[in-house]
mmCIF file of C-alpha atoms in Angstrom:
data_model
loop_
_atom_site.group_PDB
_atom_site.id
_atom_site.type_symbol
_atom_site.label_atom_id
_atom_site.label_comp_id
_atom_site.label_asym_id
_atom_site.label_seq_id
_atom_site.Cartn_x
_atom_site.Cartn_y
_atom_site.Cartn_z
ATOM 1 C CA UNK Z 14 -13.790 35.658 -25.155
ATOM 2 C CA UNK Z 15 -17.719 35.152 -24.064
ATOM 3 C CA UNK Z 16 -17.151 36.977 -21.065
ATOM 4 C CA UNK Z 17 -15.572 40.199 -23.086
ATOM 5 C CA UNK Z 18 -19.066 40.459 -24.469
ATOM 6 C CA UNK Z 19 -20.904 40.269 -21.105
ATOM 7 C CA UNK Z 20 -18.492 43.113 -20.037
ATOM 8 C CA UNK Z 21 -19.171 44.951 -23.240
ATOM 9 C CA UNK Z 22 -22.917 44.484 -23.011
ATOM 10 C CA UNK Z 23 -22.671 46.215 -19.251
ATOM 11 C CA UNK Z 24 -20.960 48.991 -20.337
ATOM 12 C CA UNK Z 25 -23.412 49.053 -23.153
ATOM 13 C CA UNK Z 26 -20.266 49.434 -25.867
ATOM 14 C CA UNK Z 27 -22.234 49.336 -29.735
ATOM 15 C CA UNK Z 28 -22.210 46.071 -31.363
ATOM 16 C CA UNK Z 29 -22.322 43.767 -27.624
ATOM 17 C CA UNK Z 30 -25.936 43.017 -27.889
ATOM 18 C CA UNK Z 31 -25.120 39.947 -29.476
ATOM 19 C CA UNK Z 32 -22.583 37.649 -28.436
ATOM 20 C CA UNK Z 33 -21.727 35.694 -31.144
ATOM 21 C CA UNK Z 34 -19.950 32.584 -28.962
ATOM 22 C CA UNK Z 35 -22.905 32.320 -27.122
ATOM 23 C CA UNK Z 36 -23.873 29.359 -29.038
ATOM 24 C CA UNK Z 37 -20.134 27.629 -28.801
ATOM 25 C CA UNK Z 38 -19.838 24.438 -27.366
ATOM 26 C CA UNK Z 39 -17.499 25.266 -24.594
ATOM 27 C CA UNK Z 40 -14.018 22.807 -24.713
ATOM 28 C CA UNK Z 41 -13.363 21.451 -21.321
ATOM 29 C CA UNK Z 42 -10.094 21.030 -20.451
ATOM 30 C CA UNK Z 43 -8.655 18.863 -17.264
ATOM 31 C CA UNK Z 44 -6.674 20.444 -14.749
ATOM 32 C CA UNK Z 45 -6.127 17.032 -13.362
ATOM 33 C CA UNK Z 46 -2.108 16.223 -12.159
ATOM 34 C CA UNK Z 47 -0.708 13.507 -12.557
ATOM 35 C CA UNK Z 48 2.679 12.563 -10.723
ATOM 36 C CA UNK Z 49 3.718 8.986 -10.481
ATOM 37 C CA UNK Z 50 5.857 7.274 -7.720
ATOM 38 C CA UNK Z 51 9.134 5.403 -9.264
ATOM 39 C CA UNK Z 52 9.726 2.307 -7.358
ATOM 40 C CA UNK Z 53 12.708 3.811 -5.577
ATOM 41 C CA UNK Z 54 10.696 6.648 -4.599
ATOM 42 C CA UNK Z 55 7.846 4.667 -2.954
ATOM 43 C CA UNK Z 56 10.632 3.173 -0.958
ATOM 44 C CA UNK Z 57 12.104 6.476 0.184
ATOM 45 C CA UNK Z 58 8.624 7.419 1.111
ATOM 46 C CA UNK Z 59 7.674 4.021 2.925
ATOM 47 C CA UNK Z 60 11.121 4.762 4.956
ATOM 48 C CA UNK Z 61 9.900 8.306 6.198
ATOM 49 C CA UNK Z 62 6.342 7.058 6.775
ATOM 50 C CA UNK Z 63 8.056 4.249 8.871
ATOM 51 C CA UNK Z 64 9.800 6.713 11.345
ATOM 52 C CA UNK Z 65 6.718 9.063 11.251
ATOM 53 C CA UNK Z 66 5.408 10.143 14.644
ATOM 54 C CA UNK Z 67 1.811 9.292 13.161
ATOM 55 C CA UNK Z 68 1.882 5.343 14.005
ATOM 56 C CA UNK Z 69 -0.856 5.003 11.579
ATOM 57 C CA UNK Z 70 0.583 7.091 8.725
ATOM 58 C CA UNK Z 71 2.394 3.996 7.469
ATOM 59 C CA UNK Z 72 -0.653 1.754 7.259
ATOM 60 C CA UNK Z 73 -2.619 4.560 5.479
ATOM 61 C CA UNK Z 74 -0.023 5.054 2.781
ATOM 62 C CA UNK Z 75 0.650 1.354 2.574
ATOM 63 C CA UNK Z 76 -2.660 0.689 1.878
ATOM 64 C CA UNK Z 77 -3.527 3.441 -0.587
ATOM 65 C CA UNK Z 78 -0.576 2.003 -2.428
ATOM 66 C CA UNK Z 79 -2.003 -1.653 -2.269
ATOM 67 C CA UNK Z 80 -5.103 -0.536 -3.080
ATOM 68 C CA UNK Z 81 -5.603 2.472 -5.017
ATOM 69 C CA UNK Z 82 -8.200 3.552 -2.914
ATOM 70 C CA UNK Z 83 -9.263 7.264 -2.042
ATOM 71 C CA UNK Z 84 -7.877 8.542 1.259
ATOM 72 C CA UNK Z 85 -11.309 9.342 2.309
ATOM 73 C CA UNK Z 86 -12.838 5.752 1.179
ATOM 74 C CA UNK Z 87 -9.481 4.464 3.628
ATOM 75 C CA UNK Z 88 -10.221 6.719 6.487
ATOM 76 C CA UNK Z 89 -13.789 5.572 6.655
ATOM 77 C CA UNK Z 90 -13.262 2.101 6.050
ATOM 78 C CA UNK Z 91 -14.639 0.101 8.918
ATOM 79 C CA UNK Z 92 -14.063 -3.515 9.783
ATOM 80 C CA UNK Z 93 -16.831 -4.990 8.910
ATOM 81 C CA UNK Z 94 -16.410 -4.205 5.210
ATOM 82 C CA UNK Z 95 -13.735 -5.953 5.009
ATOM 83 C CA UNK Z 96 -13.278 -9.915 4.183
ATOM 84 C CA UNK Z 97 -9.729 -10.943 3.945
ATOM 85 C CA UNK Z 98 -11.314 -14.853 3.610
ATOM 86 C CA UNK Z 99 -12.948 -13.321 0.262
ATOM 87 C CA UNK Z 100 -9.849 -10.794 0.247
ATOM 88 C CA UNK Z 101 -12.334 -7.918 -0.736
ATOM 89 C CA UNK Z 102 -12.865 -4.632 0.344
ATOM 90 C CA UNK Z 103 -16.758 -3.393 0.384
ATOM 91 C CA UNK Z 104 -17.043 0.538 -0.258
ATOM 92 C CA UNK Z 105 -20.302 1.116 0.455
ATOM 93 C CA UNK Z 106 -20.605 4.753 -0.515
ATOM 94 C CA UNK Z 107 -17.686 5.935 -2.673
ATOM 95 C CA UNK Z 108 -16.933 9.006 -4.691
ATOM 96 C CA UNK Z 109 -19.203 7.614 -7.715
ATOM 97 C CA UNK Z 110 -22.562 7.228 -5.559
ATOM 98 C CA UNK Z 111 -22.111 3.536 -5.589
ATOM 99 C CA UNK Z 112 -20.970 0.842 -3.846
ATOM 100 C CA UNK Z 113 -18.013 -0.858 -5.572
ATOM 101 C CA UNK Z 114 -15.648 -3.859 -4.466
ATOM 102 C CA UNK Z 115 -11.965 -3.741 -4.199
ATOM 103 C CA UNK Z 116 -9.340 -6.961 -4.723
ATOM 104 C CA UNK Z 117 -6.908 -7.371 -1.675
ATOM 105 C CA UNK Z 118 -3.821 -8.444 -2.737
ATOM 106 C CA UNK Z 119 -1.454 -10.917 -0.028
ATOM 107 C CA UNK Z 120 0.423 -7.474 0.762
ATOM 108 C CA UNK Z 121 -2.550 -5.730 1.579
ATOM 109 C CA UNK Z 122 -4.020 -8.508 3.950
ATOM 110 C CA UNK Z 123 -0.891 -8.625 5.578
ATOM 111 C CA UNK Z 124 -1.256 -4.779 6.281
ATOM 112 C CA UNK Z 125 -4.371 -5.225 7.654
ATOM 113 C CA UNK Z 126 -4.014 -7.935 9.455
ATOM 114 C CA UNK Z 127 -1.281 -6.058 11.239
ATOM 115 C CA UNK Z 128 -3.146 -3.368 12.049
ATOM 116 C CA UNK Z 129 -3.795 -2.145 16.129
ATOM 117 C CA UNK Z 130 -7.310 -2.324 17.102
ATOM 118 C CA UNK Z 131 -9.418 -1.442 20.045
ATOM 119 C CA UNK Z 132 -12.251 -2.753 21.897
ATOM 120 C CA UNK Z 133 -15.854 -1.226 20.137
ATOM 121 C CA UNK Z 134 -14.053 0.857 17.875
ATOM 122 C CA UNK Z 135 -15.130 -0.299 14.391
ATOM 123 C CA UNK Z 136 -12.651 2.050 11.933
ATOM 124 C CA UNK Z 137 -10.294 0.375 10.175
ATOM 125 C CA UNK Z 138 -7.213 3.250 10.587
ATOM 126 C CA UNK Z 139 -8.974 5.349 13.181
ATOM 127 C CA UNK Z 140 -7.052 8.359 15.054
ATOM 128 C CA UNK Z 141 -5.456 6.687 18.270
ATOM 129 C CA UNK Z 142 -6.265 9.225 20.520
ATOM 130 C CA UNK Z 143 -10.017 10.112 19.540
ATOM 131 C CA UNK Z 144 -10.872 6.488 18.382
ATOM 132 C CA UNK Z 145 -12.561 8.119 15.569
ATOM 133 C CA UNK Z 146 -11.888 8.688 11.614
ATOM 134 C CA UNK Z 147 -8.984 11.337 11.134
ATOM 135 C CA UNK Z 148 -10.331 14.877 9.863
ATOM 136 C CA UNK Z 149 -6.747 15.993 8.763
ATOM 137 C CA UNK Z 150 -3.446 14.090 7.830
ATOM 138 C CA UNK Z 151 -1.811 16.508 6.176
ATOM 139 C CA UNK Z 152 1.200 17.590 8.689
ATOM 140 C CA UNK Z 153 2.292 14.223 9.020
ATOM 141 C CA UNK Z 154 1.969 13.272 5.700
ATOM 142 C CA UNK Z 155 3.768 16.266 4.375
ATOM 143 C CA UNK Z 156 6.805 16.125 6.937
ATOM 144 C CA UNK Z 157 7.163 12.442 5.935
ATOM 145 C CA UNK Z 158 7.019 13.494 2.231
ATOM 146 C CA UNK Z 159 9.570 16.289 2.858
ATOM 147 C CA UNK Z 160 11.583 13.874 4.506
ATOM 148 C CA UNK Z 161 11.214 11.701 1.284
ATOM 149 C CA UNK Z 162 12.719 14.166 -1.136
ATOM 150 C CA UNK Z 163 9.497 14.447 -2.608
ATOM 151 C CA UNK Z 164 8.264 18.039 -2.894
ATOM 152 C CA UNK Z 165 4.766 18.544 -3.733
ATOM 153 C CA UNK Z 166 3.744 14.701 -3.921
ATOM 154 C CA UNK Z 167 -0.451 14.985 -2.910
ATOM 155 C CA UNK Z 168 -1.482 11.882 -0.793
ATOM 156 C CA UNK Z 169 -3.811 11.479 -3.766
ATOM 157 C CA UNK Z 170 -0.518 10.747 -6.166
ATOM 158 C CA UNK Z 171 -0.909 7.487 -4.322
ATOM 159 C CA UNK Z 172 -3.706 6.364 -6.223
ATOM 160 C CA UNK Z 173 -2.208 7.175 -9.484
ATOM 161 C CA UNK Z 174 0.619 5.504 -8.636
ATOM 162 C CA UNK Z 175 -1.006 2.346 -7.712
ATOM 163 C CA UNK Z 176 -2.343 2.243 -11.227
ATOM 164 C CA UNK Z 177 1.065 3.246 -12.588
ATOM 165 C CA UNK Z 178 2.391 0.274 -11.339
ATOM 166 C CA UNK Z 179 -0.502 -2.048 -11.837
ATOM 167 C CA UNK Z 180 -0.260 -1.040 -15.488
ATOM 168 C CA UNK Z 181 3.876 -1.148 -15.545
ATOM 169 C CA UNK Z 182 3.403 -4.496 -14.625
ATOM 170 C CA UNK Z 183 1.006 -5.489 -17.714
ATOM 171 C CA UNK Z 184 -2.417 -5.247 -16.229
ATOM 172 C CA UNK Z 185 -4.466 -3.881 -18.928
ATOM 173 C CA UNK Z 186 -6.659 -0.799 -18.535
ATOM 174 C CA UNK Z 187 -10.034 -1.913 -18.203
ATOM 175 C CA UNK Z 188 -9.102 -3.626 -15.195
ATOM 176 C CA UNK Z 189 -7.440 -0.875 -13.494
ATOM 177 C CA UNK Z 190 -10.731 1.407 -13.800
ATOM 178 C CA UNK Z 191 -12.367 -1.731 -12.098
ATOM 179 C CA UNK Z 192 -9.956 -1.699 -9.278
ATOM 180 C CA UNK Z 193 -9.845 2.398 -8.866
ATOM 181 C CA UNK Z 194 -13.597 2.334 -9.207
ATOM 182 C CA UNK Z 195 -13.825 4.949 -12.416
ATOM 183 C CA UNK Z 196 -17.260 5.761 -13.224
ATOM 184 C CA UNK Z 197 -16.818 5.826 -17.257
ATOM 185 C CA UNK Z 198 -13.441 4.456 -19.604
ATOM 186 C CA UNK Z 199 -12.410 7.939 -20.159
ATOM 187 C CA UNK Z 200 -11.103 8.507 -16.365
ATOM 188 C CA UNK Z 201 -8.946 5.619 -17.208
ATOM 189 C CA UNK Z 202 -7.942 6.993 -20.460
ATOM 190 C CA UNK Z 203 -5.416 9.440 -18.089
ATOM 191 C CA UNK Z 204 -3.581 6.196 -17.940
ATOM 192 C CA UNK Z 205 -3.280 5.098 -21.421
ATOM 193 C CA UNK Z 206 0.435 6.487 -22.000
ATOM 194 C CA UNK Z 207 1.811 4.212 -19.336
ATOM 195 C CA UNK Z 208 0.097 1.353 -21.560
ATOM 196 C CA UNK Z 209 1.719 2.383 -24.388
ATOM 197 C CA UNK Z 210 5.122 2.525 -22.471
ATOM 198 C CA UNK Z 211 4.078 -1.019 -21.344
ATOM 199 C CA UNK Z 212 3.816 -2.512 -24.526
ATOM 200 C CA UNK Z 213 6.562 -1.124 -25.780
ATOM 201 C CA UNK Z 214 8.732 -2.628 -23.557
ATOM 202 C CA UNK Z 215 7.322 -5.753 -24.010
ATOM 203 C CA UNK Z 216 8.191 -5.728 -27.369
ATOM 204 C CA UNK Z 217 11.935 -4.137 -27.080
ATOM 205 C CA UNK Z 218 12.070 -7.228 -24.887
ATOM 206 C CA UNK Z 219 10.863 -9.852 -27.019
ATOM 207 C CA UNK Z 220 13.219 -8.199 -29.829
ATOM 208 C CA UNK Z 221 16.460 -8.536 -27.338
ATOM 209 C CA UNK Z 222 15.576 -11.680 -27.030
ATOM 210 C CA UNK Z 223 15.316 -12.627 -30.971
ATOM 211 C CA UNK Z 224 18.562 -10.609 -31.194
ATOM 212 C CA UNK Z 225 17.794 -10.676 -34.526
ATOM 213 C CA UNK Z 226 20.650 -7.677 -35.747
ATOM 214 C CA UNK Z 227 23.183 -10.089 -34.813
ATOM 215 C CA UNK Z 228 22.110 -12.758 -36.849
ATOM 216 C CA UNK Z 229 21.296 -10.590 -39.749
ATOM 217 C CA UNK Z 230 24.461 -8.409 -41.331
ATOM 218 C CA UNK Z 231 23.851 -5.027 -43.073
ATOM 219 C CA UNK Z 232 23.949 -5.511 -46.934
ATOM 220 C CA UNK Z 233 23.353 -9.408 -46.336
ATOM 221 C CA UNK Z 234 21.248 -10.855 -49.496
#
């Protein structure tokens, strides 16, 4: 509507001179996706990624799974941030401007610990050929996702899907943003439905097991 006015105003059309939604507080909407892996998905995909041609493409999406991490945070991890002792992950410059720590599960350490390696090259998932941090995964990744059944899944789904399932399996919100790294509560808010479908099964399942319309009969005094 605003920019009607600045149009106006050029064409010098009587009555622009003022915009009166100048003064608005603009709403800002998010254009953010969100697209969540089922369980029986992520195995589909974790078959394709298997058989990829990309010999590292399976640790990568493995790990973003594990970990919720960014791709880029992944692709310039280096071995010396990581302590599987501690089982932490040290991001030293993430997408926030600040360092942050992440938890490595059993499943993650065993990924890692089962990555290849060469001599004086310090990146964790480095490209095999240059020895260096990949600059582009995207035709592997999207000829294993075709190969998936999973049309227009973003490598970056993996990281809501990592919280998907962290929540699905009761972890409360607060501690996902701790894991994903979210600078404020409301980046974790995008989550908050899946908490709510969380909870709700918890108590559909605590009410199954009262089975308490059995034991009570309709019209009963």
């Amino acid at each position: 509507f605003g920019k009607s006015f600045v149009l106006a105003k050029q064409w010098k059309l009587p009555g622009a001179d003022i915009n009166p939604v100048r003064d608005v507080p603009r709403r800002k909407f998010s254009n953010a996706r969100e697209r969540y892996l089922t369980p029986k998905e992520a195995a589909r995909l974790m078959e394709a990624v298997e058989a990829s041609a990309n010999t590292q493409l399976k640790h990568i999406v493995k790990l973003l799974l594990l970990t919720g991490a960014r791709k880029s945070e992944l692709l310039q991890a280096q071995w010396k941030h990581v302590n599987l002792e501690r089982k932490s992950w040290h991001i030293p410059d993430s997408k926030t401007g600040k360092a942050r720590h992440v938890p490595l599960s059993q499943a993650a350490i065993d990924v890692i610990k089962a990555l290849p390696t060469w001599a004086k090259c310090p990146w964790l998932v480095p490209n095999p050929e240059t020895k260096k941090p990949y600059t582009c995964i995207k035709h592997p990744w999207q000829t294993a996702r075709d190969k998936a059944l999973l049309p227009g899944l973003r490598i970056h789904d993996l990281r809501h899907s990592a919280a998907s399932f962290m929540i699905n399996a009761g972890i409360d919100l607060y501690a996902v943003g701790r894991i994903l790294g979210h600078a404020d509560h409301q980046s974790t808010m995008r989550y908050s439905h899946l908490a709510d479908d969380t909870l709700l099964a918890a108590v559909e399942a605590g009410a199954a097991r009262l089975n308490l319309t059995s034991a009570v009969q309709p019209g009963a005094a």
